[in-house]
Amino acid sequence: MAGGRHSARTTRDGRSTRVVVLVGVAVVAFAAAGVGVVRALAGGCDTVEQYSLAVAPSIEPAVSSVLSGGADTRCYEFTVDAAEPGDVAGLLGKGIDAPDLWIPDARWWASRAAPTAAGPVQMIAGAVASTPAVLVGPPGQVPEVPTWRAALAIPDLVLGNPLRTGVAAAPIRAALAETQDDPVAVGTVRTAMVPLAQQESIRTEEAPSGADLLAAAGADDAVGISTEQQVLAFSEANESALETRVPANGSILLEYPVVVTSPVPDRHHRATDAARVLVDVLGTEDALEVLHDEGFRGPDGEPLPEGRGIGGVPLLSLRDEAMAEEALGAWSLMALPIRTLVAIDVSGSMQFPAGDGTRMDLTVRAALAGNAMFPDSVSAGLWAFSQNLGGEGQDYVELVPIRRYDTDVDGRTQREVMAAQAEKVPGLVGGGTGLYDTTLAAFRAVQRSYDPRAVNSVIVLTDGANEDPDSITEAQLLDILAREQDPARPVIVVTIGITEDADARTLAEISRVTSGSSYVARDPADIANVFVNALADRGER
């Protein structure tokens, strides 16, 4: 019953051996040949078409078992690879190496991925399997809670990354579902998310998921977020006792859909027919038996047979998908650490008087203040730029490569290296402003080294307009930035104009095409505050 204690030790019967076609551990080029292939029963087929199928890691064993167990896939073959849904969504945004078909761990991934996908994202079946979200931990460690809002406030909750897995997003969605008719209560869900997101921002590696999350919760005597299926599979594979609960008001169901994702129009059309065959195969009684054996419920969400799992519980439903998108957008702003490349103008005009010093003096003070106040999870690098500063035709020099502030660099931290190099910047002052070429080079440098677990940005500080006659034009710069911006690897350019002499209009346009922000410090005394705001800028993600 809802809110009660449930055992995860019931053993499976029937199919105890599975044939794994391919167990993937990372996102790969799904169209590549040479991976595990489920052969079609090709009798009567003039040709056999092969399609790549990305599946959530939790359901990969079941899907592979069904497809390799003699299922009639007609004139189609499927290469099966396990990949977390958030990783697949990133590939869809690039349109390169994207899978033809996709079974994520929740149906909402289709609507989440569609706006930034390079091609159509078409859901063929809303669910071929399902499983409810649960709270899990060592026996005696899982508290009784009335709601999912209360669950989010459990101390040291092991949540995972809701931008990468549907399981981690489930409690947030459940909390929104239970508050969706009360705007004030909805606001409290975001409040509950803050400490969880901030904890995520200081991680140095990806948050655990699946069996890794369950192992972490068990080892630390902590409470984690999982599903009925994952707990059953983990407990039976590891012969460990885990306690599961759901809040008193119920759970939310994760439904595994079949989605067509090929970005190539003709192939997408053909893949749709293959997807329908896949849905038919996974909907047979034999397939349902395999899914049950692996701990999955059927598409209808009915409890597992023979008393396995948590039994019947009330199921919550979120009516407005926009609420979840807004919440996950807020999470991305709160959770993703900052990764930025700071480019400081060292043209001759930076020596002009400003306040109690020069423009450069105030800029360096601002950089040092920002460098000192942000957490170790920030990654930053430093460039200086003026016309031909890096040699003929190159307007910039790298002073410090991008590294986390707590990285050891020859006995000093990156933070200390940044401070030391910033203090040397005034010695480089001279020449004209090489704004356009430097901005483009910095954008490309950050994009090449993109970190998907951070907000990736460039911060440009300058006091004047572009003065390099041999550089690209403003129009060319804006066009290239717009064309090269990759939804799967977004890089924002934050611009800071120093005093009224800055080309505020152009700086604003540069920021606009990259979804960044533009600031102008008209009063020299404002430079420090403006720089700190820019360093914290996370754009319009």
XYZ file of C-alpha atoms in Angstrom:
541
model
C 0.000 0.000 0.000
C 1.085 3.592 -0.545
C 3.544 4.786 2.037
C 4.202 1.249 3.236
C 7.349 -0.794 3.320
C 8.055 -3.163 0.458
C 10.492 -6.022 0.024
C 12.784 -6.234 -2.985
C 14.044 -9.762 -2.344
C 11.450 -11.841 -4.227
C 13.338 -13.907 -6.777
C 12.420 -14.198 -10.411
C 11.161 -17.381 -11.943
C 10.984 -18.582 -15.525
C 13.599 -16.981 -17.736
C 16.773 -16.786 -15.702
C 19.196 -16.598 -18.601
C 19.188 -13.788 -21.119
C 21.018 -13.329 -24.389
C 22.537 -9.868 -24.445
C 22.957 -8.593 -27.983
C 24.973 -5.544 -26.964
C 25.597 -3.876 -23.672
C 26.705 -0.304 -24.324
C 28.354 1.742 -21.606
C 28.479 5.077 -23.391
C 26.940 6.972 -26.253
C 28.462 5.806 -29.526
C 27.910 6.420 -33.201
C 24.645 4.557 -33.482
C 24.829 4.277 -37.247
C 28.221 2.560 -37.112
C 28.563 -1.001 -38.255
C 30.152 -3.753 -36.255
C 28.069 -3.611 -33.081
C 25.707 -6.330 -31.929
C 22.967 -6.967 -34.450
C 19.614 -8.659 -33.955
C 19.103 -10.620 -37.151
C 15.795 -10.536 -38.927
C 13.971 -13.692 -39.862
C 14.726 -12.875 -43.468
C 12.688 -15.572 -45.166
C 10.634 -13.921 -47.896
C 12.525 -10.618 -47.635
C 14.175 -9.330 -50.796
C 16.207 -6.964 -48.635
C 16.787 -6.633 -44.905
C 17.093 -3.114 -43.507
C 19.220 -2.405 -40.459
C 18.331 0.258 -37.882
C 20.145 1.522 -34.813
C 18.152 1.398 -31.575
C 19.214 3.342 -28.480
C 17.588 2.126 -25.275
C 17.705 3.244 -21.659
C 20.223 1.057 -19.771
C 17.543 -0.326 -17.448
C 15.527 -1.877 -20.276
C 18.398 -2.922 -22.547
C 18.664 -6.497 -21.201
C 14.941 -7.099 -21.710
C 14.848 -5.605 -25.214
C 17.944 -7.517 -26.286
C 16.555 -10.738 -24.839
C 13.267 -10.362 -26.708
C 14.871 -9.451 -30.025
C 17.519 -12.166 -29.901
C 15.095 -14.841 -28.766
C 13.626 -15.633 -32.163
C 11.219 -12.702 -32.390
C 9.838 -12.098 -35.872
C 11.253 -8.707 -36.806
C 10.201 -9.301 -40.417
C 12.564 -7.562 -42.826
C 14.374 -5.478 -40.235
C 17.518 -5.837 -38.154
C 18.214 -3.773 -35.042
C 21.537 -2.806 -33.493
C 20.870 -2.272 -29.799
C 22.912 0.023 -27.582
C 22.302 1.207 -24.016
C 22.574 4.970 -23.486
C 21.174 7.383 -20.928
C 18.302 9.426 -22.384
C 19.953 12.782 -21.743
C 22.988 11.672 -23.745
C 20.803 10.559 -26.649
C 18.908 13.851 -26.569
C 22.258 15.599 -27.006
C 23.040 13.517 -30.092
C 19.641 14.344 -31.563
C 20.481 18.023 -31.211
C 23.648 17.581 -33.257
C 21.990 15.363 -35.862
C 25.247 13.410 -36.171
C 25.569 9.818 -34.921
C 21.936 9.957 -33.793
C 20.075 6.633 -33.515
C 17.241 5.732 -35.862
C 15.016 4.552 -33.010
C 14.934 5.250 -29.292
C 13.420 3.743 -26.153
C 14.097 6.237 -23.323
C 13.114 5.646 -19.700
C 10.138 8.030 -19.831
C 7.793 9.223 -22.549
C 8.422 12.881 -21.743
C 11.892 12.624 -23.280
C 10.328 12.823 -26.751
C 8.774 16.228 -26.130
C 11.887 17.407 -24.288
C 14.247 16.462 -27.128
C 12.069 17.622 -30.031
C 12.617 21.417 -29.857
C 16.399 21.164 -30.274
C 16.571 18.018 -32.445
C 18.054 18.272 -35.928
C 15.180 16.216 -37.325
C 11.682 15.086 -36.356
C 11.129 13.200 -33.113
C 8.081 10.976 -33.552
C 6.612 8.834 -30.769
C 5.091 5.646 -32.208
C 4.027 3.995 -28.950
C 3.523 5.744 -25.632
C 4.786 2.742 -23.688
C 6.030 -0.797 -24.222
C 6.801 -1.136 -20.496
C 6.480 0.890 -17.305
C 7.664 1.085 -13.708
C 6.817 3.378 -10.768
C 9.320 5.639 -9.018
C 10.262 4.661 -5.457
C 12.341 5.761 -2.494
C 14.980 3.177 -1.646
C 17.615 2.575 1.002
C 18.943 0.077 3.526
C 16.299 -1.469 5.804
C 15.149 0.998 8.429
C 16.629 4.029 6.635
C 13.721 5.009 4.376
C 11.360 7.406 6.181
C 7.621 7.559 5.752
C 6.766 10.792 3.946
C 3.353 12.170 2.948
C 4.349 13.680 -0.408
C 7.090 13.842 -2.997
C 7.779 17.414 -1.914
C 8.640 16.007 1.482
C 10.726 13.295 -0.180
C 12.845 15.918 -1.940
C 13.723 17.320 1.490
C 15.071 14.018 2.881
C 18.616 14.739 4.159
C 21.404 13.573 1.829
C 18.915 12.304 -0.755
C 20.707 10.552 -3.642
C 18.762 11.886 -6.604
C 20.898 11.565 -9.713
C 20.870 13.974 -12.644
C 17.325 14.832 -13.836
C 18.758 16.295 -17.034
C 20.184 12.876 -17.915
C 17.736 10.253 -16.611
C 13.982 10.095 -16.333
C 14.332 8.328 -12.999
C 16.009 11.357 -11.414
C 13.398 13.680 -12.927
C 10.509 11.545 -11.649
C 10.313 12.909 -8.064
C 10.377 16.488 -9.349
C 7.565 15.695 -11.755
C 5.650 13.885 -9.020
C 6.013 16.875 -6.692
C 4.700 19.145 -9.450
C 1.808 16.762 -10.113
C 0.694 16.868 -6.495
C 0.860 20.696 -6.391
C -0.214 21.600 -9.937
C -3.502 23.192 -8.846
C -1.843 25.450 -6.259
C 0.604 28.052 -7.669
C 1.991 28.815 -4.218
C 2.702 25.137 -3.560
C 4.354 24.802 -6.973
C 6.839 27.452 -5.861
C 7.810 25.323 -2.888
C 8.883 22.542 -5.247
C 11.552 24.801 -6.711
C 12.635 25.736 -3.193
C 13.056 22.043 -2.381
C 15.146 21.601 -5.541
C 17.709 24.264 -4.627
C 19.944 22.306 -2.201
C 19.816 19.215 -4.420
C 20.827 21.208 -7.486
C 23.579 23.035 -5.645
C 24.969 19.736 -4.406
C 25.017 18.558 -8.014
C 26.992 21.640 -9.078
C 30.025 20.691 -6.970
C 30.381 17.185 -8.391
C 33.565 16.403 -10.275
C 31.993 13.468 -12.140
C 28.585 12.475 -13.465
C 25.904 11.751 -10.871
C 25.265 8.032 -10.309
C 22.306 6.298 -11.896
C 20.817 2.814 -11.992
C 22.787 0.164 -10.132
C 25.545 2.653 -9.263
C 23.035 4.887 -7.488
C 21.590 1.948 -5.562
C 25.059 0.797 -4.550
C 25.926 4.323 -3.389
C 22.741 4.625 -1.349
C 23.363 1.259 0.274
C 27.000 1.982 1.061
C 26.253 5.378 2.603
C 23.096 4.354 4.489
C 21.336 7.002 2.425
C 17.964 7.243 0.717
C 17.919 7.317 -3.078
C 15.480 7.704 -5.949
C 14.984 4.636 -8.107
C 12.231 2.551 -9.664
C 10.507 -0.656 -8.739
C 12.235 -2.371 -11.672
C 15.740 -1.161 -10.867
C 15.456 -2.162 -7.215
C 14.190 -5.644 -8.110
C 16.976 -6.183 -10.644
C 19.681 -4.863 -8.306
C 18.512 -6.780 -5.251
C 18.258 -10.070 -7.104
C 21.591 -9.652 -8.897
C 23.423 -8.661 -5.716
C 21.467 -10.733 -3.184
C 21.006 -7.596 -1.131
C 18.015 -6.463 0.877
C 16.787 -2.975 0.063
C 13.734 -1.292 1.481
C 11.421 0.631 -0.828
C 8.653 3.086 -0.058
C 6.472 5.518 -1.911
C 4.941 8.623 -0.336
C 1.473 8.283 1.127
C -0.123 9.972 -1.882
C 1.353 7.533 -4.404
C 3.964 7.430 -7.154
C 4.501 8.493 -10.740
C 4.852 6.017 -13.583
C 7.848 5.946 -15.899
C 6.655 4.718 -19.285
C 9.125 3.484 -21.914
C 8.007 4.651 -25.390
C 9.222 3.784 -28.875
C 10.374 6.911 -30.705
C 11.603 7.447 -34.269
C 14.608 9.773 -34.219
C 16.488 9.427 -37.510
C 17.251 12.988 -38.669
C 17.363 11.999 -42.367
C 13.861 12.471 -43.872
C 13.775 9.404 -46.145
C 15.336 7.154 -43.536
C 13.028 8.567 -40.853
C 10.034 7.568 -42.968
C 11.324 4.017 -43.429
C 12.325 3.770 -39.771
C 8.720 4.490 -38.824
C 7.675 1.152 -40.326
C 10.494 -0.588 -38.475
C 9.363 1.081 -35.249
C 5.844 -0.285 -35.664
C 7.254 -3.774 -36.091
C 9.340 -3.261 -32.961
C 6.244 -2.187 -31.023
C 4.410 -5.311 -32.185
C 7.313 -7.549 -31.142
C 7.615 -5.962 -27.697
C 3.868 -6.239 -27.209
C 3.640 -10.028 -27.523
C 2.907 -12.293 -24.561
C 6.421 -13.715 -24.768
C 7.892 -10.223 -24.619
C 5.696 -9.254 -21.677
C 6.925 -12.346 -19.843
C 10.526 -11.222 -20.370
C 9.701 -7.693 -19.251
C 7.979 -8.992 -16.112
C 10.961 -11.240 -15.435
C 13.214 -8.166 -15.581
C 10.944 -6.319 -13.141
C 8.948 -4.187 -15.581
C 5.225 -3.674 -15.543
C 3.284 -3.726 -18.778
C 2.244 -0.571 -20.629
C -0.894 -0.306 -18.480
C 1.079 0.021 -15.235
C -0.724 -2.872 -13.552
C 1.191 -4.401 -10.599
C 3.634 -7.213 -11.253
C 2.308 -10.762 -10.958
C 2.935 -13.056 -7.994
C 3.251 -10.208 -5.508
C 6.599 -8.912 -6.745
C 7.475 -5.281 -6.239
C 5.475 -2.643 -4.389
C 2.026 -3.728 -5.531
C -0.808 -1.354 -6.288
C -0.248 2.325 -5.454
C -2.069 5.512 -6.522
C -0.463 7.040 -9.602
C 0.099 10.788 -9.964
C -0.099 12.496 -13.352
C 1.267 15.871 -14.446
C -1.145 17.571 -16.841
C 1.001 20.492 -18.007
C 4.348 19.474 -19.486
C 5.448 23.120 -19.480
C 5.635 23.003 -15.674
C 8.214 20.232 -15.834
C 10.210 22.010 -18.536
C 10.326 25.165 -16.440
C 11.442 23.206 -13.380
C 14.178 21.358 -15.285
C 15.283 24.635 -16.825
C 15.605 26.050 -13.326
C 17.561 22.951 -12.289
C 20.024 23.451 -15.135
C 20.627 27.007 -13.997
C 21.110 25.985 -10.377
C 23.033 22.756 -10.871
C 25.406 23.204 -13.762
C 28.747 24.702 -12.728
C 30.261 27.629 -14.587
C 32.926 27.053 -17.238
C 34.167 30.226 -18.885
C 36.953 31.783 -20.902
C 37.612 35.410 -19.927
C 39.030 37.575 -22.737
C 40.352 40.986 -21.612
C 40.944 43.848 -24.029
C 44.513 45.161 -23.645
C 44.368 47.771 -26.418
C 46.021 51.124 -25.801
C 42.817 52.871 -24.743
C 42.625 50.636 -21.665
C 45.296 52.928 -20.192
C 42.913 55.896 -20.236
C 42.105 57.304 -16.785
C 39.032 55.929 -15.018
C 38.030 56.466 -11.411
C 41.091 56.341 -9.189
C 43.214 54.591 -11.801
C 43.020 53.456 -15.414
C 40.398 51.367 -17.189
C 42.817 48.458 -17.026
C 43.408 48.903 -13.300
C 39.672 48.715 -12.612
C 39.249 45.740 -14.951
C 42.003 43.784 -13.211
C 40.507 44.572 -9.799
C 37.143 43.318 -11.030
C 38.706 40.122 -12.375
C 40.502 39.485 -9.086
C 37.304 40.061 -7.099
C 35.340 37.620 -9.235
C 38.166 35.103 -9.154
C 38.181 35.163 -5.348
C 34.479 34.848 -4.638
C 33.278 31.929 -6.779
C 33.407 28.264 -5.643
C 35.976 25.654 -6.598
C 33.475 24.060 -9.011
C 34.006 26.998 -11.409
C 36.320 26.377 -14.366
C 37.952 29.407 -15.968
C 40.704 30.421 -18.349
C 42.192 33.763 -19.374
C 43.036 35.402 -22.697
C 44.284 38.907 -23.493
C 43.644 40.566 -26.843
C 44.664 43.497 -29.007
C 45.599 43.792 -32.656
C 48.304 41.226 -33.588
C 49.058 40.539 -29.912
C 49.644 36.858 -30.642
C 51.720 37.515 -33.757
C 50.868 38.694 -37.248
C 47.192 37.991 -37.915
C 46.375 36.711 -34.399
C 44.810 39.205 -32.024
C 44.888 37.147 -28.818
C 47.168 35.163 -26.530
C 46.212 32.441 -24.080
C 47.474 33.298 -20.608
C 45.768 30.458 -18.699
C 43.920 27.439 -20.180
C 40.486 26.560 -18.805
C 40.714 24.430 -15.648
C 38.710 24.019 -12.451
C 39.663 26.479 -9.738
C 40.817 23.664 -7.449
C 43.105 22.055 -10.065
C 46.722 21.747 -8.937
C 49.027 23.549 -11.388
C 52.659 23.014 -10.411
C 51.921 23.417 -6.722
C 49.399 26.241 -7.064
C 45.663 26.124 -7.590
C 44.112 27.303 -10.834
C 42.524 30.123 -8.844
C 45.986 31.305 -7.764
C 47.340 31.006 -11.311
C 44.421 33.068 -12.644
C 45.050 35.789 -10.058
C 48.771 35.926 -10.804
C 48.235 36.179 -14.562
C 45.489 38.793 -14.195
C 47.915 41.009 -12.309
C 50.348 40.785 -15.250
C 47.782 41.809 -17.869
C 48.506 45.584 -17.601
C 51.991 44.902 -18.939
C 50.474 43.809 -22.272
C 48.590 47.032 -23.001
C 49.070 48.523 -26.471
C 47.719 48.475 -30.021
C 44.205 48.510 -31.436
C 41.136 46.489 -30.447
C 40.923 43.075 -32.173
C 37.377 42.350 -31.050
C 35.811 40.301 -33.841
C 38.537 37.728 -34.529
C 39.128 37.226 -30.807
C 35.448 36.717 -30.024
C 35.102 34.086 -32.739
C 38.311 32.298 -31.734
C 37.246 32.208 -28.081
C 33.781 30.910 -28.986
C 35.283 28.116 -31.064
C 37.840 27.237 -28.389
C 35.167 26.798 -25.727
C 32.941 24.846 -28.098
C 35.794 22.474 -29.043
C 36.415 21.659 -25.387
C 32.718 21.722 -24.439
C 31.773 20.244 -21.071
C 28.177 18.917 -21.076
C 28.044 19.172 -17.281
C 28.613 22.928 -17.214
C 27.326 26.222 -18.537
C 29.962 26.994 -21.166
C 30.615 30.672 -21.837
C 32.974 33.331 -23.101
C 33.253 36.668 -21.262
C 34.619 39.525 -23.350
C 35.658 42.766 -21.609
C 36.399 45.672 -23.949
C 36.350 49.461 -23.989
C 36.098 50.093 -27.721
C 34.952 49.065 -31.175
C 36.845 46.662 -33.430
C 39.921 48.394 -34.901
C 41.529 45.559 -36.861
C 41.140 46.329 -40.592
C 42.128 42.786 -41.549
C 39.528 41.034 -39.388
C 36.148 39.635 -40.323
C 33.308 42.138 -40.331
C 30.606 42.507 -37.720
C 28.056 40.956 -40.081
C 30.354 38.000 -40.771
C 30.970 37.464 -37.067
C 27.269 37.463 -36.223
C 26.485 35.120 -39.119
C 29.227 32.644 -38.165
C 28.239 32.642 -34.489
C 24.616 31.972 -35.424
C 25.542 29.167 -37.849
C 28.083 27.473 -35.601
C 26.000 27.580 -32.426
C 25.196 23.933 -31.673
C 22.078 23.172 -29.593
C 23.876 20.127 -28.223
C 26.961 22.203 -27.293
C 25.667 25.711 -26.562
C 28.251 28.378 -25.819
C 27.051 31.791 -24.685
C 29.071 34.952 -25.196
C 28.697 37.480 -22.388
C 29.984 40.936 -23.287
C 31.026 43.765 -20.980
C 31.495 47.247 -22.347
C 33.824 49.389 -20.255
C 32.721 53.048 -20.147
C 30.702 54.928 -22.753
C 33.404 54.396 -25.383
C 32.438 50.732 -25.770
C 30.489 49.708 -28.886
C 27.384 48.805 -26.880
C 25.207 48.012 -29.902
C 27.649 45.529 -31.414
C 28.356 43.899 -28.058
C 24.632 43.441 -27.487
C 24.252 41.797 -30.911
C 27.138 39.403 -30.237
C 25.515 38.320 -26.988
C 22.051 38.112 -28.520
C 22.953 35.593 -31.241
C 24.523 33.290 -28.626
C 21.752 33.708 -26.002
C 24.147 35.518 -23.690
C 23.817 38.831 -21.896
C 25.476 42.166 -22.513
C 26.480 44.679 -19.870
C 27.890 48.191 -20.035
C 29.765 49.610 -17.039
C 29.301 53.301 -17.789
C 30.517 54.280 -14.340
C 34.013 52.923 -13.623
C 32.872 52.082 -10.107
C 30.413 49.566 -11.594
C 33.002 47.415 -13.355
C 33.540 45.026 -10.430
C 29.824 44.338 -9.893
C 29.215 43.966 -13.620
C 32.056 41.459 -13.972
C 30.793 39.339 -11.078
C 27.307 39.281 -12.639
C 28.805 38.300 -15.977
C 30.821 35.476 -14.437
C 27.619 34.089 -12.925
C 25.654 34.515 -16.174
C 24.086 31.279 -17.374
C 22.304 32.620 -20.439
C 18.882 31.672 -21.739
C 19.172 27.890 -21.459
